[in-house]
mmCIF file of C-alpha atoms in Angstrom:
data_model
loop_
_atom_site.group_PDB
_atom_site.id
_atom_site.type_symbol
_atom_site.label_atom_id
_atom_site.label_comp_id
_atom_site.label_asym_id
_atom_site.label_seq_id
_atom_site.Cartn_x
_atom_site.Cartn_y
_atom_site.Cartn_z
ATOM 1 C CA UNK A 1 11.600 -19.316 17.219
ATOM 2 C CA UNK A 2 11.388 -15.833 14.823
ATOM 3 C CA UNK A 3 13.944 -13.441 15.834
ATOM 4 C CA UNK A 4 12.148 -11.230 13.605
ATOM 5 C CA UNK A 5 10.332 -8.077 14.846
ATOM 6 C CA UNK A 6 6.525 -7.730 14.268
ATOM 7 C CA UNK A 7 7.837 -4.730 11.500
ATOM 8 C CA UNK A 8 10.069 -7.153 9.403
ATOM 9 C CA UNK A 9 9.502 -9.445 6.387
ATOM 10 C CA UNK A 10 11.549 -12.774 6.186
ATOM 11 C CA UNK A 11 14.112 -11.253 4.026
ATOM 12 C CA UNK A 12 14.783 -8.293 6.719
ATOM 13 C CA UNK A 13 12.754 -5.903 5.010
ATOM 14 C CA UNK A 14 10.145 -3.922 7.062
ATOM 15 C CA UNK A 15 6.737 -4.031 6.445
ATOM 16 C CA UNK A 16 4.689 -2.306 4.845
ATOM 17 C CA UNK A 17 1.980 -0.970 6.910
ATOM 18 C CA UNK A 18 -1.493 -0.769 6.408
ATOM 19 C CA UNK A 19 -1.262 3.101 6.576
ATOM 20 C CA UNK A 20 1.828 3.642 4.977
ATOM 21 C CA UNK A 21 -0.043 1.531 1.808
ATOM 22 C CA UNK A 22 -3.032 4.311 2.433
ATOM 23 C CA UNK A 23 -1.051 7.437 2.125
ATOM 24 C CA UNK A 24 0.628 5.803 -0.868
ATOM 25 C CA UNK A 25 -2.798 4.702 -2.630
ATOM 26 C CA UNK A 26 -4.232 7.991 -1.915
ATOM 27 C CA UNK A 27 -1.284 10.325 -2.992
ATOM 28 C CA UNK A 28 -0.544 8.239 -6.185
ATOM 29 C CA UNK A 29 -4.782 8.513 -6.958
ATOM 30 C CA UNK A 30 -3.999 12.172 -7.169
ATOM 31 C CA UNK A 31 -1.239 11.949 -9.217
ATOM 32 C CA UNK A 32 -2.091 9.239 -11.613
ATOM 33 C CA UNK A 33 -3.813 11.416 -14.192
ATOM 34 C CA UNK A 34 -0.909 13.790 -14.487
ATOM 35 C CA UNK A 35 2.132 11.176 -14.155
ATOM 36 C CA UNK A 36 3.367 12.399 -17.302
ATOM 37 C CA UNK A 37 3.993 16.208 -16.142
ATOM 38 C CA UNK A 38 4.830 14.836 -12.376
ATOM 39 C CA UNK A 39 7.152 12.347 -13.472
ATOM 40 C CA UNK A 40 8.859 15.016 -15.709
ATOM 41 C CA UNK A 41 9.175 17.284 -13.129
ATOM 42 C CA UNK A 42 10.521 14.700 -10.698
ATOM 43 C CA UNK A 43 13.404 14.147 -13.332
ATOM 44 C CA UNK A 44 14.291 17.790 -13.644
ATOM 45 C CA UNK A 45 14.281 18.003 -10.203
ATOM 46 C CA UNK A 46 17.049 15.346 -10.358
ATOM 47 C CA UNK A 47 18.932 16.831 -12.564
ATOM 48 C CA UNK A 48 18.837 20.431 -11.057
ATOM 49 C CA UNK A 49 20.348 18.178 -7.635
ATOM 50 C CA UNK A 50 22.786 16.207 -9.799
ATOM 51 C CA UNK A 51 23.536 18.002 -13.616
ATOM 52 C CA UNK A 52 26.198 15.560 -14.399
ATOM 53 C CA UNK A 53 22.987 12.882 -13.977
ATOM 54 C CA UNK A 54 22.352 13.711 -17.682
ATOM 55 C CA UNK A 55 25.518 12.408 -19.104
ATOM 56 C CA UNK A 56 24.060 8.919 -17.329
ATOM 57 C CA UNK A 57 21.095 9.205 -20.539
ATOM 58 C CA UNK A 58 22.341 8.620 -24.273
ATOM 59 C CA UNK A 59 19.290 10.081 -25.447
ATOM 60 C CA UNK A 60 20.086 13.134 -23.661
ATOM 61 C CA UNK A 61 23.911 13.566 -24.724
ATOM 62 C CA UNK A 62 22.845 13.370 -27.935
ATOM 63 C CA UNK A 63 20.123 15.761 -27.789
ATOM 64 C CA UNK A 64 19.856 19.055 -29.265
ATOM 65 C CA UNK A 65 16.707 20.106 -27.590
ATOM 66 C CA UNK A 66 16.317 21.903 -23.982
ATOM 67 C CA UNK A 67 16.271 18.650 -21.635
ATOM 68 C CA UNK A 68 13.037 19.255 -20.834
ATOM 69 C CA UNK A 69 11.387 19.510 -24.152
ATOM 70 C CA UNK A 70 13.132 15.791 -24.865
ATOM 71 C CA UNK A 71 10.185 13.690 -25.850
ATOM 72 C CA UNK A 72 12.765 10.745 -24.933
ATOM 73 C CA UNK A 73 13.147 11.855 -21.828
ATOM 74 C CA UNK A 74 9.310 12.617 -21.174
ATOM 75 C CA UNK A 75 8.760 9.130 -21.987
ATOM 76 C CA UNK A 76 11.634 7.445 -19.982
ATOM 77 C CA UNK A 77 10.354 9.848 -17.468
ATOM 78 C CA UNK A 78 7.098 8.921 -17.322
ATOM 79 C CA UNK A 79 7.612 4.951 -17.109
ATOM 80 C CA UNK A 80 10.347 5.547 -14.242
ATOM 81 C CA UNK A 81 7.790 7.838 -12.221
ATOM 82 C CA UNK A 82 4.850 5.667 -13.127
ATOM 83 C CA UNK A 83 6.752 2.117 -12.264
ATOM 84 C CA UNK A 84 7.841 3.248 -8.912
ATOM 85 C CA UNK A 85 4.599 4.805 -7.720
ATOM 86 C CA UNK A 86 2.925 1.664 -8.733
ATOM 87 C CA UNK A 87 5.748 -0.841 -7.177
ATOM 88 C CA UNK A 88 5.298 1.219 -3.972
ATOM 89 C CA UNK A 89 1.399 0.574 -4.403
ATOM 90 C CA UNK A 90 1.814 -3.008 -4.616
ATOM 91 C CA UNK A 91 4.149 -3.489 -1.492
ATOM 92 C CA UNK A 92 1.785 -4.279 0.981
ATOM 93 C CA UNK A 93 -0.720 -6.656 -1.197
ATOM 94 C CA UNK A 94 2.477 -8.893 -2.250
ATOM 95 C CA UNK A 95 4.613 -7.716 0.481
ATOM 96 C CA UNK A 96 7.724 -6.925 -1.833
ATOM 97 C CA UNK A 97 8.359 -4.722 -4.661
ATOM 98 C CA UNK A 98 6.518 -5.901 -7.875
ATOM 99 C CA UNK A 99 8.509 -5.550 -10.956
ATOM 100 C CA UNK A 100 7.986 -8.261 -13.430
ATOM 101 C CA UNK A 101 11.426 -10.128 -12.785
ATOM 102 C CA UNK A 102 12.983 -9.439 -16.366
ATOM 103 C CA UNK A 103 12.446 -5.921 -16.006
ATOM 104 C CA UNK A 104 14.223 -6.100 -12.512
ATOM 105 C CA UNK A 105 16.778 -8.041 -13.999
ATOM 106 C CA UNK A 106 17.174 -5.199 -17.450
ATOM 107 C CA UNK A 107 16.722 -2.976 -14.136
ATOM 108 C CA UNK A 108 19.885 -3.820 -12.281
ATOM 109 C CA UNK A 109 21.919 -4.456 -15.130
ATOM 110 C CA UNK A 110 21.077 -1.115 -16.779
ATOM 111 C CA UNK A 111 22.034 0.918 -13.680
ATOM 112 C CA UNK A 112 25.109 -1.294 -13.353
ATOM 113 C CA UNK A 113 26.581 -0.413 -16.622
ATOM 114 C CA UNK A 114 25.811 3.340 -16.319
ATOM 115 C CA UNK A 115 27.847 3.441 -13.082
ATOM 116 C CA UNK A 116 24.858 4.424 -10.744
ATOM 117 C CA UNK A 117 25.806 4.083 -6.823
ATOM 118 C CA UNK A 118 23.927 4.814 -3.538
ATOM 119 C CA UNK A 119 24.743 8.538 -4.124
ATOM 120 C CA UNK A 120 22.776 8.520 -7.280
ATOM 121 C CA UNK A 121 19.597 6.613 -5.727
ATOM 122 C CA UNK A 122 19.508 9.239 -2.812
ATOM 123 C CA UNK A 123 19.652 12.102 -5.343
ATOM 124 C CA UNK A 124 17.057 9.903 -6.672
ATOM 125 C CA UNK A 125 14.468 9.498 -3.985
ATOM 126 C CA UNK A 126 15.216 12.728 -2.779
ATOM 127 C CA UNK A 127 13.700 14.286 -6.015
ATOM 128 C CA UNK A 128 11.037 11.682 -6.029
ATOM 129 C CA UNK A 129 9.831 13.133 -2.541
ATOM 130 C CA UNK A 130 10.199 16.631 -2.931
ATOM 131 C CA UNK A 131 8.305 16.079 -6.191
ATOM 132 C CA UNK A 132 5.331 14.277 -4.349
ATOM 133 C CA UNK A 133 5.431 17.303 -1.862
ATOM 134 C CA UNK A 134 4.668 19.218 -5.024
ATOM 135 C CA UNK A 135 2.236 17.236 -6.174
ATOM 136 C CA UNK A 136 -0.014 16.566 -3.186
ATOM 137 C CA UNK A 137 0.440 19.130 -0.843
ATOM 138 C CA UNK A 138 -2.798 19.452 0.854
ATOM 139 C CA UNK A 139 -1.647 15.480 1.587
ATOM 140 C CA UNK A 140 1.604 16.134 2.376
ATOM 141 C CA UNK A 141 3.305 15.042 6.127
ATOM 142 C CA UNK A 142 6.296 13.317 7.791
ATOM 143 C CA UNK A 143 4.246 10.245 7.886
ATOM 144 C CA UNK A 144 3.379 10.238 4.109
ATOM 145 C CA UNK A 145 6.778 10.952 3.233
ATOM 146 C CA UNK A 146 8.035 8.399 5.356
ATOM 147 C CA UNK A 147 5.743 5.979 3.355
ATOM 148 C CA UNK A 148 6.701 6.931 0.210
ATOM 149 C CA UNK A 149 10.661 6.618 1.661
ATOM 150 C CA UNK A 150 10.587 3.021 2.689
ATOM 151 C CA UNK A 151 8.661 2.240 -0.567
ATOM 152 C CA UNK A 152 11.429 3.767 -2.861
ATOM 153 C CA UNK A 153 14.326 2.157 -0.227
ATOM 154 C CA UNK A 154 12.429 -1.457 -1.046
ATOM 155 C CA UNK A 155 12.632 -0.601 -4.749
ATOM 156 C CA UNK A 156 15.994 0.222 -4.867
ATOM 157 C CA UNK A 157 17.565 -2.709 -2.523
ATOM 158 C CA UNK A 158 15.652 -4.790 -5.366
ATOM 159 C CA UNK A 159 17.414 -3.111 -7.950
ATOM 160 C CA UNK A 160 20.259 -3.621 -6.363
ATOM 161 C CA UNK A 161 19.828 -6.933 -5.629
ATOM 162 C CA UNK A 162 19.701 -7.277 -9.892
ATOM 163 C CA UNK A 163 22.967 -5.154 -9.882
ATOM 164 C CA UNK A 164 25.454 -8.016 -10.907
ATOM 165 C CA UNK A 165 28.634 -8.056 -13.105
#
């Protein structure tokens, strides 16, 4: 006999609903076209939370170029904001985050190495959301943002779960 709730996957994650997948699907629809600008914006909005976040990105010690005029950054930017709306699109079809496994794997040990703890991934996703707001706010409520928070907490307890010495 399941001790599980109706909510919870086997692994103790919750669920992804059917509407939470919706407001996801719709938002990131909106946002697709621009990901480049949104996910810039969601990294400046990061480091505006958290300056000493830059000192986490080589390419950005090294820089002599206003951070946001870094075309490393832009880039990095862009994959990060572009792989996490999509992971939080997939949840519900596969019912876990889909990241090809190597990339989790480069994923965890990456943000190992640089140090990152749970302080960093709630500067993290609360950037991510505030940056959504911005993006979509004629679709922006609690419920969405809810969505998009159990999306990004999925994503992140697979990270960590790749976060090994």
């Amino acid at each position: 006999m399941s001790t599980l709730s109706s909510d919870e996957s086997p692994k103790g994650t919750r669920i992804f609903t059917e509407e939470e997948e919706a407001l996801v699907v719709k938002s990131w629809n909106s946002m697709k076209a621009n990901s480049g600008e949104w996910g810039l914006k969601f990294f400046l909005k990061i480091f505006e939370i958290a300056p000493t976040a830059k000192k986490m990105f080589s390419f950005l010690r090294e820089s002599t170029v206003p951070v946001e005029q870094n075309p490393k950054l832009k880039t990095h930017a862009k994959s990060v904001f572009v792989m996490t709306c999509e992971a939080a699109v997939q949840l519900r079809k596969a019912g876990k985050v889909v990241v090809r496994e190597s990339t989790l794997k480069k994923l965890g040990a990456t943000h190992l190495k640089y140090g990152v703890v749970d302080e960093h991934f709630e500067v993290t996703k609360y950037a991510l959301l505030e940056t959504i707001k911005e993006a979509v706010p004629e679709m922006w409520s609690t419920e969405m943002k809810n969505a998009w928070g159990e999306a990004f907490d999925q994503l992140v307890a697979a990270i960590k779960s790749e976060m090994k010495p």
